Amino acid sequence: QVQLVESGGELVQAGDSLKLSCVASGRTLSSYGMAWFRQAPGKERTFVGASSFSGTKTYYTDSVKGRFTISRDNDKNTVYLQMTSLKPEDTAVYYCAAKYVGLPSKVEDGAEYDYWGQGTQVTVSS
């Protein structure tokens, strides 16, 4: 069993940067592929990005490519989402998710992940 806790979300202005953290407990993250999803008000949860368990492979949805970066520190059991050039449309609750023994073939499919955090709110004002 893995417990995931996100933090770092806050109200920022367009163009600002923000770094989210996802701390895992219960199991070491080194065996898990990790992903970030987000859910905007009134919308479905969508894929943001993912990292292989080693961190050597990352994947991003087109709308965040070049702006968001996923990194991980397996020694600290923590995954990060560095967000830059934030836009109002990035406003959402951000969730981290874990998949045991690597990422699913469809990294964007939330149903493939085994564990989820409770989410952290990111609000970007214009």
mmCIF file of C-alpha atoms in Angstrom:
data_model
loop_
_atom_site.group_PDB
_atom_site.id
_atom_site.type_symbol
_atom_site.label_atom_id
_atom_site.label_comp_id
_atom_site.label_asym_id
_atom_site.label_seq_id
_atom_site.Cartn_x
_atom_site.Cartn_y
_atom_site.Cartn_z
ATOM 1 C CA GLN A 1 0.000 0.000 0.000
ATOM 2 C CA VAL A 2 1.242 3.460 -0.913
ATOM 3 C CA GLN A 3 -0.035 6.722 0.499
ATOM 4 C CA LEU A 4 0.533 9.816 -1.605
ATOM 5 C CA VAL A 5 0.324 13.374 -0.312
ATOM 6 C CA GLU A 6 0.566 16.346 -2.639
ATOM 7 C CA SER A 7 1.505 19.834 -1.562
ATOM 8 C CA GLY A 8 2.629 23.143 -2.982
ATOM 9 C CA GLY A 9 -0.526 24.343 -4.633
ATOM 10 C CA GLU A 10 -1.499 27.962 -4.180
ATOM 11 C CA LEU A 11 -2.875 31.072 -5.828
ATOM 12 C CA VAL A 12 -0.407 32.591 -8.279
ATOM 13 C CA GLN A 13 -0.486 35.048 -11.146
ATOM 14 C CA ALA A 14 -0.201 34.237 -14.815
ATOM 15 C CA GLY A 15 3.432 33.847 -15.794
ATOM 16 C CA ASP A 16 4.512 32.694 -12.343
ATOM 17 C CA SER A 17 6.185 29.421 -11.488
ATOM 18 C CA LEU A 18 5.180 26.849 -8.925
ATOM 19 C CA LYS A 19 6.579 23.527 -7.774
ATOM 20 C CA LEU A 20 4.328 20.766 -6.526
ATOM 21 C CA SER A 21 5.519 17.867 -4.432
ATOM 22 C CA CYS A 22 4.117 14.395 -3.981
ATOM 23 C CA VAL A 23 5.492 12.484 -1.013
ATOM 24 C CA ALA A 24 4.940 8.757 -0.778
ATOM 25 C CA SER A 25 4.851 6.596 2.311
ATOM 26 C CA GLY A 26 4.370 2.907 2.822
ATOM 27 C CA ARG A 27 6.544 1.748 -0.046
ATOM 28 C CA THR A 28 9.608 3.023 -1.814
ATOM 29 C CA LEU A 29 8.790 4.983 -4.938
ATOM 30 C CA SER A 30 11.663 3.487 -6.887
ATOM 31 C CA SER A 31 9.388 0.652 -8.025
ATOM 32 C CA TYR A 32 6.590 2.921 -9.212
ATOM 33 C CA GLY A 33 5.912 4.841 -12.344
ATOM 34 C CA MET A 34 4.521 8.203 -11.309
ATOM 35 C CA ALA A 35 2.157 10.602 -12.991
ATOM 36 C CA TRP A 36 0.448 13.916 -12.474
ATOM 37 C CA PHE A 37 -3.146 14.561 -13.430
ATOM 38 C CA ARG A 38 -5.338 17.585 -12.985
ATOM 39 C CA GLN A 39 -9.008 18.344 -12.789
ATOM 40 C CA ALA A 40 -10.356 21.771 -13.574
ATOM 41 C CA PRO A 41 -13.713 22.892 -12.162
ATOM 42 C CA GLY A 42 -16.555 21.196 -13.959
ATOM 43 C CA LYS A 43 -14.236 19.123 -16.112
ATOM 44 C CA GLU A 44 -12.901 15.613 -16.152
ATOM 45 C CA ARG A 45 -9.521 14.680 -14.790
ATOM 46 C CA THR A 46 -6.809 14.873 -17.436
ATOM 47 C CA PHE A 47 -3.244 13.692 -17.792
ATOM 48 C CA VAL A 48 -0.449 16.172 -17.237
ATOM 49 C CA GLY A 49 2.750 14.153 -17.297
ATOM 50 C CA ALA A 50 4.465 10.985 -16.138
ATOM 51 C CA SER A 51 7.857 9.684 -15.125
ATOM 52 C CA SER A 52 9.253 6.189 -15.377
ATOM 53 C CA PHE A 53 10.370 4.662 -12.088
ATOM 54 C CA SER A 54 13.971 5.559 -12.858
ATOM 55 C CA GLY A 55 13.064 9.050 -14.002
ATOM 56 C CA THR A 56 14.867 8.552 -17.286
ATOM 57 C CA LYS A 57 11.677 8.692 -19.341
ATOM 58 C CA THR A 58 9.089 11.417 -19.056
ATOM 59 C CA TYR A 59 5.894 12.121 -20.922
ATOM 60 C CA TYR A 60 3.777 15.262 -21.093
ATOM 61 C CA THR A 61 0.501 16.351 -22.515
ATOM 62 C CA ASP A 62 0.971 18.830 -25.345
ATOM 63 C CA SER A 63 -0.437 21.811 -23.473
ATOM 64 C CA VAL A 64 2.317 21.697 -20.833
ATOM 65 C CA LYS A 65 5.308 20.636 -22.918
ATOM 66 C CA GLY A 66 8.157 23.068 -22.455
ATOM 67 C CA ARG A 67 6.521 24.586 -19.365
ATOM 68 C CA PHE A 68 6.170 21.700 -16.899
ATOM 69 C CA THR A 69 8.859 19.287 -15.763
ATOM 70 C CA ILE A 70 8.501 16.127 -13.713
ATOM 71 C CA SER A 71 11.389 15.033 -11.553
ATOM 72 C CA ARG A 72 11.768 12.568 -8.773
ATOM 73 C CA ASP A 73 13.999 11.910 -5.818
ATOM 74 C CA ASN A 74 13.576 8.263 -4.970
ATOM 75 C CA ASP A 75 15.747 8.624 -1.887
ATOM 76 C CA LYS A 76 13.229 11.111 -0.533
ATOM 77 C CA ASN A 77 10.279 9.164 -1.929
ATOM 78 C CA THR A 78 9.145 12.356 -3.608
ATOM 79 C CA VAL A 79 8.025 13.327 -7.078
ATOM 80 C CA TYR A 80 7.900 16.930 -8.215
ATOM 81 C CA LEU A 81 6.044 18.894 -10.821
ATOM 82 C CA GLN A 82 7.823 22.102 -11.698
ATOM 83 C CA MET A 83 5.430 24.443 -13.467
ATOM 84 C CA THR A 84 6.546 27.599 -15.241
ATOM 85 C CA SER A 85 4.813 30.233 -17.349
ATOM 86 C CA LEU A 86 1.553 29.361 -15.678
ATOM 87 C CA LYS A 87 -1.670 30.262 -17.426
ATOM 88 C CA PRO A 88 -5.199 30.692 -16.086
ATOM 89 C CA GLU A 89 -6.166 27.501 -17.918
ATOM 90 C CA ASP A 90 -3.717 25.604 -15.697
ATOM 91 C CA THR A 91 -6.067 26.234 -12.784
ATOM 92 C CA ALA A 92 -7.060 22.848 -11.384
ATOM 93 C CA VAL A 93 -6.671 20.398 -8.576
ATOM 94 C CA TYR A 94 -3.472 18.501 -9.247
ATOM 95 C CA TYR A 95 -3.162 14.843 -8.315
ATOM 96 C CA CYS A 96 -0.220 12.511 -8.296
ATOM 97 C CA ALA A 97 -0.691 8.849 -9.075
ATOM 98 C CA ALA A 98 1.473 5.751 -8.812
ATOM 99 C CA LYS A 99 1.636 2.617 -10.892
ATOM 100 C CA TYR A 100 3.479 -0.386 -9.492
ATOM 101 C CA VAL A 101 6.423 -1.594 -11.537
ATOM 102 C CA GLY A 102 6.528 1.082 -14.181
ATOM 103 C CA LEU A 103 4.157 3.133 -16.242
ATOM 104 C CA PRO A 104 1.166 1.714 -18.073
ATOM 105 C CA SER A 105 1.235 1.486 -21.857
ATOM 106 C CA LYS A 106 -1.308 4.275 -21.934
ATOM 107 C CA VAL A 107 0.318 6.714 -19.533
ATOM 108 C CA GLU A 108 -2.588 9.127 -19.904
ATOM 109 C CA ASP A 109 -5.169 6.604 -18.695
ATOM 110 C CA GLY A 110 -5.896 7.323 -15.041
ATOM 111 C CA ALA A 111 -7.649 3.981 -14.602
ATOM 112 C CA GLU A 112 -4.299 2.254 -15.015
ATOM 113 C CA TYR A 113 -2.794 3.747 -11.852
ATOM 114 C CA ASP A 114 -2.908 1.988 -8.534
ATOM 115 C CA TYR A 115 -2.697 4.814 -6.009
ATOM 116 C CA TRP A 116 -3.769 8.428 -5.864
ATOM 117 C CA GLY A 117 -3.175 11.400 -3.640
ATOM 118 C CA GLN A 118 -5.860 13.729 -2.365
ATOM 119 C CA GLY A 119 -4.859 16.604 -4.627
ATOM 120 C CA THR A 120 -3.578 20.136 -4.224
ATOM 121 C CA GLN A 121 -5.281 23.235 -5.610
ATOM 122 C CA VAL A 122 -3.470 25.427 -8.099
ATOM 123 C CA THR A 123 -5.173 28.669 -9.050
ATOM 124 C CA VAL A 124 -3.693 30.953 -11.684
ATOM 125 C CA SER A 125 -5.143 34.427 -11.853
ATOM 126 C CA SER A 126 -4.979 36.614 -14.921
#
